[in-house]
PDB file of C-alpha atoms in Angstrom:
ATOM      1  CA  ASP T  97     106.284 120.294 159.136  1.00 66.00           C
ATOM      2  CA  ALA T  98     104.986 117.110 160.901  1.00 80.00           C
ATOM      3  CA  GLY T  99     102.659 116.317 158.015  1.00 94.00           C
ATOM      4  CA  VAL T 100      98.929 115.717 158.128  1.00 97.00           C
ATOM      5  CA  ILE T 101      97.951 114.740 161.680  1.00 98.00           C
ATOM      6  CA  GLN T 102      94.893 112.665 162.426  1.00 98.00           C
ATOM      7  CA  SER T 103      93.429 111.519 165.748  1.00 97.00           C
ATOM      8  CA  PRO T 104      92.588 109.161 167.097  1.00 98.00           C
ATOM      9  CA  ARG T 105      94.576 106.347 165.206  1.00 97.00           C
ATOM     10  CA  HIS T 106      92.012 103.775 166.334  1.00 97.00           C
ATOM     11  CA  GLU T 107      88.530 104.079 167.491  1.00 97.00           C
ATOM     12  CA  VAL T 108      86.150 101.255 168.629  1.00 98.00           C
ATOM     13  CA  THR T 109      82.730 102.343 169.465  1.00 97.00           C
ATOM     14  CA  GLU T 110      79.289 100.876 169.965  1.00 97.00           C
ATOM     15  CA  MET T 111      76.570 101.185 167.309  1.00 97.00           C
ATOM     16  CA  GLY T 112      74.521 104.359 167.941  1.00 97.00           C
ATOM     17  CA  GLN T 113      77.365 106.286 169.569  1.00 97.00           C
ATOM     18  CA  GLU T 114      78.698 109.582 168.176  1.00 97.00           C
ATOM     19  CA  VAL T 115      82.183 109.446 166.691  1.00 98.00           C
ATOM     20  CA  THR T 116      84.397 112.441 165.932  1.00 98.00           C
ATOM     21  CA  LEU T 117      87.554 112.177 163.844  1.00 98.00           C
ATOM     22  CA  ARG T 118      90.069 115.003 163.841  1.00 98.00           C
ATOM     23  CA  CYS T 119      92.548 116.241 161.292  1.00 98.00           C
ATOM     24  CA  LYS T 120      95.314 118.922 161.241  1.00 98.00           C
ATOM     25  CA  PRO T 121      96.427 119.668 157.649  1.00 97.00           C
ATOM     26  CA  ILE T 122      99.825 120.769 156.503  1.00 96.00           C
ATOM     27  CA  SER T 123     100.364 124.478 157.273  1.00 94.00           C
ATOM     28  CA  GLY T 124      99.712 126.486 154.121  1.00 93.00           C
ATOM     29  CA  HIS T 125      97.673 123.918 152.302  1.00 94.00           C
ATOM     30  CA  ASP T 126      94.367 125.342 151.139  1.00 93.00           C
ATOM     31  CA  TYR T 127      92.587 122.048 150.170  1.00 94.00           C
ATOM     32  CA  LEU T 128      91.539 119.473 152.717  1.00 96.00           C
ATOM     33  CA  PHE T 129      89.945 116.117 151.800  1.00 96.00           C
ATOM     34  CA  TRP T 130      88.253 113.405 153.837  1.00 98.00           C
ATOM     35  CA  TYR T 131      88.383 109.881 152.386  1.00 97.00           C
ATOM     36  CA  ARG T 132      87.040 106.570 153.511  1.00 97.00           C
ATOM     37  CA  GLN T 133      88.808 103.384 152.420  1.00 96.00           C
ATOM     38  CA  THR T 134      87.250  99.884 152.530  1.00 94.00           C
ATOM     39  CA  MET T 135      88.160  96.679 150.770  1.00 89.00           C
ATOM     40  CA  MET T 136      85.001  96.722 148.812  1.00 87.00           C
ATOM     41  CA  ARG T 137      84.967 100.309 147.609  1.00 88.00           C
ATOM     42  CA  GLY T 138      88.482 101.398 147.794  1.00 90.00           C
ATOM     43  CA  LEU T 139      89.333 105.051 148.607  1.00 93.00           C
ATOM     44  CA  GLU T 140      86.209 107.149 148.338  1.00 93.00           C
ATOM     45  CA  LEU T 141      86.130 110.944 148.583  1.00 94.00           C
ATOM     46  CA  LEU T 142      83.579 112.072 151.170  1.00 97.00           C
ATOM     47  CA  ILE T 143      83.979 115.843 151.271  1.00 97.00           C
ATOM     48  CA  TYR T 144      86.568 118.498 150.529  1.00 96.00           C
ATOM     49  CA  PHE T 145      87.275 122.059 151.694  1.00 97.00           C
ATOM     50  CA  ASN T 146      88.947 124.910 150.023  1.00 95.00           C
ATOM     51  CA  ASN T 147      90.050 127.770 152.250  1.00 95.00           C
ATOM     52  CA  ASN T 148      88.000 126.228 155.069  1.00 96.00           C
ATOM     53  CA  VAL T 149      84.823 126.292 152.954  1.00 97.00           C
ATOM     54  CA  PRO T 150      83.106 123.015 152.191  1.00 97.00           C
ATOM     55  CA  ILE T 151      82.942 122.729 148.451  1.00 95.00           C
ATOM     56  CA  ASP T 152      81.534 119.325 147.586  1.00 93.00           C
ATOM     57  CA  ASP T 153      79.930 116.949 150.058  1.00 94.00           C
ATOM     58  CA  SER T 154      78.272 114.759 147.500  1.00 93.00           C
ATOM     59  CA  GLY T 155      80.360 111.810 148.702  1.00 93.00           C
ATOM     60  CA  MET T 156      79.046 111.962 152.232  1.00 95.00           C
ATOM     61  CA  PRO T 157      77.015 108.672 152.359  1.00 89.00           C
ATOM     62  CA  GLU T 158      74.237 109.857 154.674  1.00 89.00           C
ATOM     63  CA  ASP T 159      73.044 112.660 156.827  1.00 93.00           C
ATOM     64  CA  ARG T 160      74.531 110.939 159.777  1.00 96.00           C
ATOM     65  CA  PHE T 161      77.882 112.155 158.489  1.00 97.00           C
ATOM     66  CA  SER T 162      78.915 115.816 158.875  1.00 97.00           C
ATOM     67  CA  ALA T 163      82.198 117.648 158.522  1.00 98.00           C
ATOM     68  CA  LYS T 164      83.480 121.088 159.650  1.00 97.00           C
ATOM     69  CA  MET T 165      86.588 123.163 159.135  1.00 98.00           C
ATOM     70  CA  PRO T 166      86.401 126.021 161.634  1.00 97.00           C
ATOM     71  CA  ASN T 167      89.866 127.270 160.757  1.00 96.00           C
ATOM     72  CA  ALA T 168      92.792 126.525 158.448  1.00 95.00           C
ATOM     73  CA  SER T 169      94.524 124.136 160.898  1.00 96.00           C
ATOM     74  CA  PHE T 170      91.617 121.864 162.089  1.00 97.00           C
ATOM     75  CA  SER T 171      88.811 119.834 160.694  1.00 98.00           C
ATOM     76  CA  THR T 172      86.478 117.234 162.075  1.00 98.00           C
ATOM     77  CA  LEU T 173      84.392 114.436 160.539  1.00 98.00           C
ATOM     78  CA  LYS T 174      81.456 113.383 162.753  1.00 98.00           C
ATOM     79  CA  ILE T 175      79.195 110.279 162.509  1.00 98.00           C
ATOM     80  CA  GLN T 176      76.032 110.381 164.600  1.00 97.00           C
ATOM     81  CA  PRO T 177      74.661 107.763 165.122  1.00 96.00           C
ATOM     82  CA  SER T 178      77.431 105.382 164.051  1.00 97.00           C
ATOM     83  CA  GLU T 179      76.619 101.971 162.447  1.00 97.00           C
ATOM     84  CA  PRO T 180      78.610  98.870 161.897  1.00 97.00           C
ATOM     85  CA  ARG T 181      78.707  99.561 158.111  1.00 96.00           C
ATOM     86  CA  ASP T 182      80.663 102.722 158.919  1.00 97.00           C
ATOM     87  CA  SER T 183      83.704 100.578 159.954  1.00 97.00           C
ATOM     88  CA  ALA T 184      86.548 101.645 157.721  1.00 98.00           C
ATOM     89  CA  VAL T 185      89.817 103.581 157.623  1.00 98.00           C
ATOM     90  CA  TYR T 186      89.167 107.290 157.320  1.00 98.00           C
ATOM     91  CA  PHE T 187      91.967 109.401 155.791  1.00 98.00           C
ATOM     92  CA  CYS T 188      92.420 113.151 155.800  1.00 98.00           C
ATOM     93  CA  ALA T 189      94.611 114.589 153.091  1.00 96.00           C
ATOM     94  CA  SER T 190      95.690 118.083 152.236  1.00 95.00           C
ATOM     95  CA  ARG T 191      97.369 119.787 149.245  1.00 93.00           C
ATOM     96  CA  THR T 192      98.034 123.189 147.709  1.00 89.00           C
ATOM     97  CA  GLY T 193      97.946 124.063 144.083  1.00 77.00           C
ATOM     98  CA  ASP T 194      98.294 121.212 141.695  1.00 69.00           C
ATOM     99  CA  THR T 195     100.705 119.254 143.877  1.00 79.00           C
ATOM    100  CA  GLU T 196     100.032 115.846 145.199  1.00 86.00           C
ATOM    101  CA  ALA T 197      97.778 115.220 148.195  1.00 90.00           C
ATOM    102  CA  PHE T 198      99.544 114.320 151.424  1.00 94.00           C
ATOM    103  CA  PHE T 199      97.737 111.889 153.556  1.00 96.00           C
ATOM    104  CA  GLY T 200      97.569 111.524 157.327  1.00 97.00           C
ATOM    105  CA  GLN T 201      98.040 108.139 158.980  1.00 97.00           C
ATOM    106  CA  GLY T 202      94.330 107.431 159.047  1.00 98.00           C
ATOM    107  CA  THR T 203      91.846 106.557 161.724  1.00 98.00           C
ATOM    108  CA  ARG T 204      90.723 102.919 161.859  1.00 98.00           C
ATOM    109  CA  LEU T 205      87.042 102.994 162.967  1.00 98.00           C
ATOM    110  CA  THR T 206      85.358  99.905 164.204  1.00 98.00           C
ATOM    111  CA  VAL T 207      81.697 100.127 165.139  1.00 98.00           C
ATOM    112  CA  VAL T 208      80.395  97.141 167.052  1.00 97.00           C
TER     113      VAL T 208
ATOM    114  CA  GLN O  59      80.865 110.486 136.859  1.00 61.00           C
ATOM    115  CA  LYS O  60      84.662 110.305 137.015  1.00 69.00           C
ATOM    116  CA  GLU O  61      85.995 106.759 137.118  1.00 89.00           C
ATOM    117  CA  VAL O  62      89.446 105.417 137.527  1.00 94.00           C
ATOM    118  CA  GLU O  63      89.907 101.716 136.772  1.00 94.00           C
ATOM    119  CA  GLN O  64      92.666  99.428 137.873  1.00 94.00           C
ATOM    120  CA  ASN O  65      93.030  95.624 137.834  1.00 90.00           C
ATOM    121  CA  SER O  66      92.987  94.669 141.447  1.00 88.00           C
ATOM    122  CA  GLY O  67      95.444  91.841 141.028  1.00 88.00           C
ATOM    123  CA  PRO O  68      97.374  90.504 142.631  1.00 95.00           C
ATOM    124  CA  LEU O  69     100.199  90.943 140.265  1.00 96.00           C
ATOM    125  CA  SER O  70     102.963  88.623 141.120  1.00 97.00           C
ATOM    126  CA  VAL O  71     106.536  89.102 139.690  1.00 97.00           C
ATOM    127  CA  PRO O  72     109.840  87.538 140.496  1.00 97.00           C
ATOM    128  CA  GLU O  73     112.580  89.681 142.113  1.00 97.00           C
ATOM    129  CA  GLY O  74     114.494  91.635 139.488  1.00 97.00           C
ATOM    130  CA  ALA O  75     111.677  91.607 136.894  1.00 97.00           C
ATOM    131  CA  ILE O  76     109.766  94.549 135.471  1.00 98.00           C
ATOM    132  CA  ALA O  77     106.301  95.116 137.007  1.00 97.00           C
ATOM    133  CA  SER O  78     103.711  96.894 134.879  1.00 97.00           C
ATOM    134  CA  LEU O  79     100.733  98.498 136.484  1.00 97.00           C
ATOM    135  CA  ASN O  80      97.960 100.026 134.379  1.00 97.00           C
ATOM    136  CA  CYS O  81      95.148 102.485 134.953  1.00 96.00           C
ATOM    137  CA  THR O  82      92.407 103.869 132.713  1.00 96.00           C
ATOM    138  CA  TYR O  83      90.235 106.959 133.426  1.00 95.00           C
ATOM    139  CA  SER O  84      86.960 108.208 132.102  1.00 93.00           C
ATOM    140  CA  ASP O  85      87.214 112.032 132.261  1.00 90.00           C
ATOM    141  CA  ARG O  86      88.897 113.203 129.138  1.00 89.00           C
ATOM    142  CA  GLY O  87      89.539 116.574 130.827  1.00 88.00           C
ATOM    143  CA  SER O  88      91.717 115.204 133.477  1.00 89.00           C
ATOM    144  CA  GLN O  89      94.966 117.117 133.905  1.00 88.00           C
ATOM    145  CA  SER O  90      97.115 115.550 136.526  1.00 91.00           C
ATOM    146  CA  PHE O  91      97.979 111.943 137.191  1.00 94.00           C
ATOM    147  CA  PHE O  92      99.579 110.372 140.252  1.00 95.00           C
ATOM    148  CA  TRP O  93     100.802 106.952 141.429  1.00 97.00           C
ATOM    149  CA  TYR O  94     100.702 106.241 145.147  1.00 97.00           C
ATOM    150  CA  ARG O  95     101.987 103.338 146.978  1.00 97.00           C
ATOM    151  CA  GLN O  96     100.236 102.015 150.096  1.00 97.00           C
ATOM    152  CA  TYR O  97     101.711  99.360 152.398  1.00 97.00           C
ATOM    153  CA  SER O  98      99.376  97.324 154.423  1.00 95.00           C
ATOM    154  CA  GLY O  99      98.035  99.286 157.345  1.00 93.00           C
ATOM    155  CA  LYS O 100      99.693 102.396 156.219  1.00 96.00           C
ATOM    156  CA  SER O 101      98.663 105.570 154.338  1.00 96.00           C
ATOM    157  CA  PRO O 102      99.143 106.196 150.619  1.00 96.00           C
ATOM    158  CA  GLU O 103     102.380 107.950 149.721  1.00 95.00           C
ATOM    159  CA  LEU O 104     103.324 109.525 146.342  1.00 94.00           C
ATOM    160  CA  ILE O 105     105.739 107.774 144.052  1.00 95.00           C
ATOM    161  CA  MET O 106     105.251 109.617 140.759  1.00 93.00           C
ATOM    162  CA  PHE O 107     103.279 112.290 139.090  1.00 93.00           C
ATOM    163  CA  ILE O 108     102.912 113.038 135.376  1.00 94.00           C
ATOM    164  CA  TYR O 109     101.042 115.860 133.535  1.00 91.00           C
ATOM    165  CA  SER O 110     102.141 115.524 129.870  1.00 92.00           C
ATOM    166  CA  ASN O 111     101.877 112.745 127.379  1.00 94.00           C
ATOM    167  CA  GLY O 112     104.862 110.429 127.229  1.00 95.00           C
ATOM    168  CA  ASP O 113     107.231 108.960 129.744  1.00 96.00           C
ATOM    169  CA  LYS O 114     108.643 110.273 133.002  1.00 96.00           C
ATOM    170  CA  GLU O 115     111.440 108.421 134.696  1.00 97.00           C
ATOM    171  CA  ASP O 116     112.471 108.556 138.375  1.00 95.00           C
ATOM    172  CA  GLY O 117     115.023 105.945 139.472  1.00 96.00           C
ATOM    173  CA  ARG O 118     113.474 102.520 139.043  1.00 97.00           C
ATOM    174  CA  PHE O 119     110.076 104.027 138.250  1.00 98.00           C
ATOM    175  CA  THR O 120     108.592 105.140 134.959  1.00 98.00           C
ATOM    176  CA  ALA O 121     105.201 106.694 134.534  1.00 97.00           C
ATOM    177  CA  GLN O 122     103.603 106.683 131.116  1.00 97.00           C
ATOM    178  CA  LEU O 123     100.714 108.744 129.987  1.00 97.00           C
ATOM    179  CA  ASN O 124      98.685 108.538 126.913  1.00 96.00           C
ATOM    180  CA  LYS O 125      95.780 111.099 127.035  1.00 94.00           C
ATOM    181  CA  ALA O 126      94.242 110.108 123.734  1.00 94.00           C
ATOM    182  CA  SER O 127      93.732 106.482 125.021  1.00 95.00           C
ATOM    183  CA  GLN O 128      92.987 107.806 128.542  1.00 95.00           C
ATOM    184  CA  TYR O 129      95.619 105.460 129.907  1.00 95.00           C
ATOM    185  CA  VAL O 130      98.399 105.845 132.425  1.00 97.00           C
ATOM    186  CA  SER O 131     100.779 103.205 133.597  1.00 97.00           C
ATOM    187  CA  LEU O 132     103.687 102.626 136.068  1.00 98.00           C
ATOM    188  CA  LEU O 133     106.697 100.538 135.318  1.00 98.00           C
ATOM    189  CA  ILE O 134     108.903  99.287 138.183  1.00 98.00           C
ATOM    190  CA  ARG O 135     112.311  98.020 137.011  1.00 98.00           C
ATOM    191  CA  ASP O 136     114.382  95.627 138.975  1.00 98.00           C
ATOM    192  CA  SER O 137     111.488  94.872 141.297  1.00 98.00           C
ATOM    193  CA  GLN O 138     112.376  94.219 144.932  1.00 97.00           C
ATOM    194  CA  PRO O 139     110.400  92.401 147.655  1.00 97.00           C
ATOM    195  CA  SER O 140     110.071  95.770 149.451  1.00 97.00           C
ATOM    196  CA  ASP O 141     108.008  97.001 146.380  1.00 98.00           C
ATOM    197  CA  SER O 142     105.236  94.579 147.495  1.00 98.00           C
ATOM    198  CA  ALA O 143     102.318  96.851 148.216  1.00 97.00           C
ATOM    199  CA  THR O 144      99.098  98.256 146.698  1.00 97.00           C
ATOM    200  CA  TYR O 145      99.552 100.803 144.047  1.00 98.00           C
ATOM    201  CA  LEU O 146      96.914 103.437 143.673  1.00 97.00           C
ATOM    202  CA  CYS O 147      96.339 105.470 140.505  1.00 96.00           C
ATOM    203  CA  ALA O 148      94.893 108.987 141.073  1.00 94.00           C
ATOM    204  CA  VAL O 149      93.479 111.380 138.501  1.00 93.00           C
ATOM    205  CA  SER O 150      92.834 115.010 138.979  1.00 89.00           C
ATOM    206  CA  LEU O 151      90.513 117.360 137.222  1.00 80.00           C
ATOM    207  CA  GLY O 152      91.321 120.598 138.819  1.00 78.00           C
ATOM    208  CA  TYR O 153      92.538 120.032 142.269  1.00 80.00           C
ATOM    209  CA  ILE O 154      90.366 117.020 143.308  1.00 86.00           C
ATOM    210  CA  PRO O 155      92.018 113.627 142.942  1.00 88.00           C
ATOM    211  CA  THR O 156      89.988 110.547 142.263  1.00 91.00           C
ATOM    212  CA  PHE O 157      91.566 107.305 143.189  1.00 93.00           C
ATOM    213  CA  GLY O 158      91.283 103.844 141.601  1.00 94.00           C
ATOM    214  CA  ARG O 159      90.856 100.933 143.895  1.00 94.00           C
ATOM    215  CA  GLY O 160      94.522  99.922 143.551  1.00 95.00           C
ATOM    216  CA  THR O 161      96.508  97.024 142.202  1.00 96.00           C
ATOM    217  CA  SER O 162      98.168  94.665 144.628  1.00 96.00           C
ATOM    218  CA  LEU O 163     101.782  93.879 143.704  1.00 97.00           C
ATOM    219  CA  ILE O 164     103.723  90.897 145.076  1.00 98.00           C
ATOM    220  CA  VAL O 165     107.428  90.624 144.375  1.00 98.00           C
ATOM    221  CA  HIS O 166     108.656  87.187 145.305  1.00 95.00           C
ATOM    222  CA  PRO O 167     112.356  86.322 145.956  1.00 91.00           C
TER     223      PRO O 167
END
């Protein structure tokens, strides 16, 4: 398995634009997590899915953020409209059972 | 609210020494404990996991868990410059890992 795959690796966008981050979890994993990492706040859980169903989105900072998982092999995190304070590294991770979470390579988002 | 606390460091140790990284957590019901290593610009990768009280050894790494004190630690023996990274402690209640902010470790030759 190629591991968790995220795209794009880097994204630079202007304030107010819509940004869509993509994630392909490891096949067979039934949990998918979206994290945001910044120097100030560390690694924060934004939302997680179990069997494609959103379970807890209490970490999503604002209504500008939304996430979907239309099937077991694909998830998106969308920010609309984007703001400079959204600049961070966004990680997708997946796991099954009580194993460790495997992380994708992350998307470095810069909003100017 | 679940909290995982780590000293941000940096922790600086000479090559060949033992590095000791510590983590405390607030949720007494936590069941699984993980240590991840993250190199600058890279994603976190698992080093160790531990579920039961006591020590667990894997090569140069030893994880220690004390549930009564809500404390988990990672020892790195014979530290190498390649161990220089940020070490993240993660604690799971159920299947949802909560991460600490990480401790930066610098191993100098």
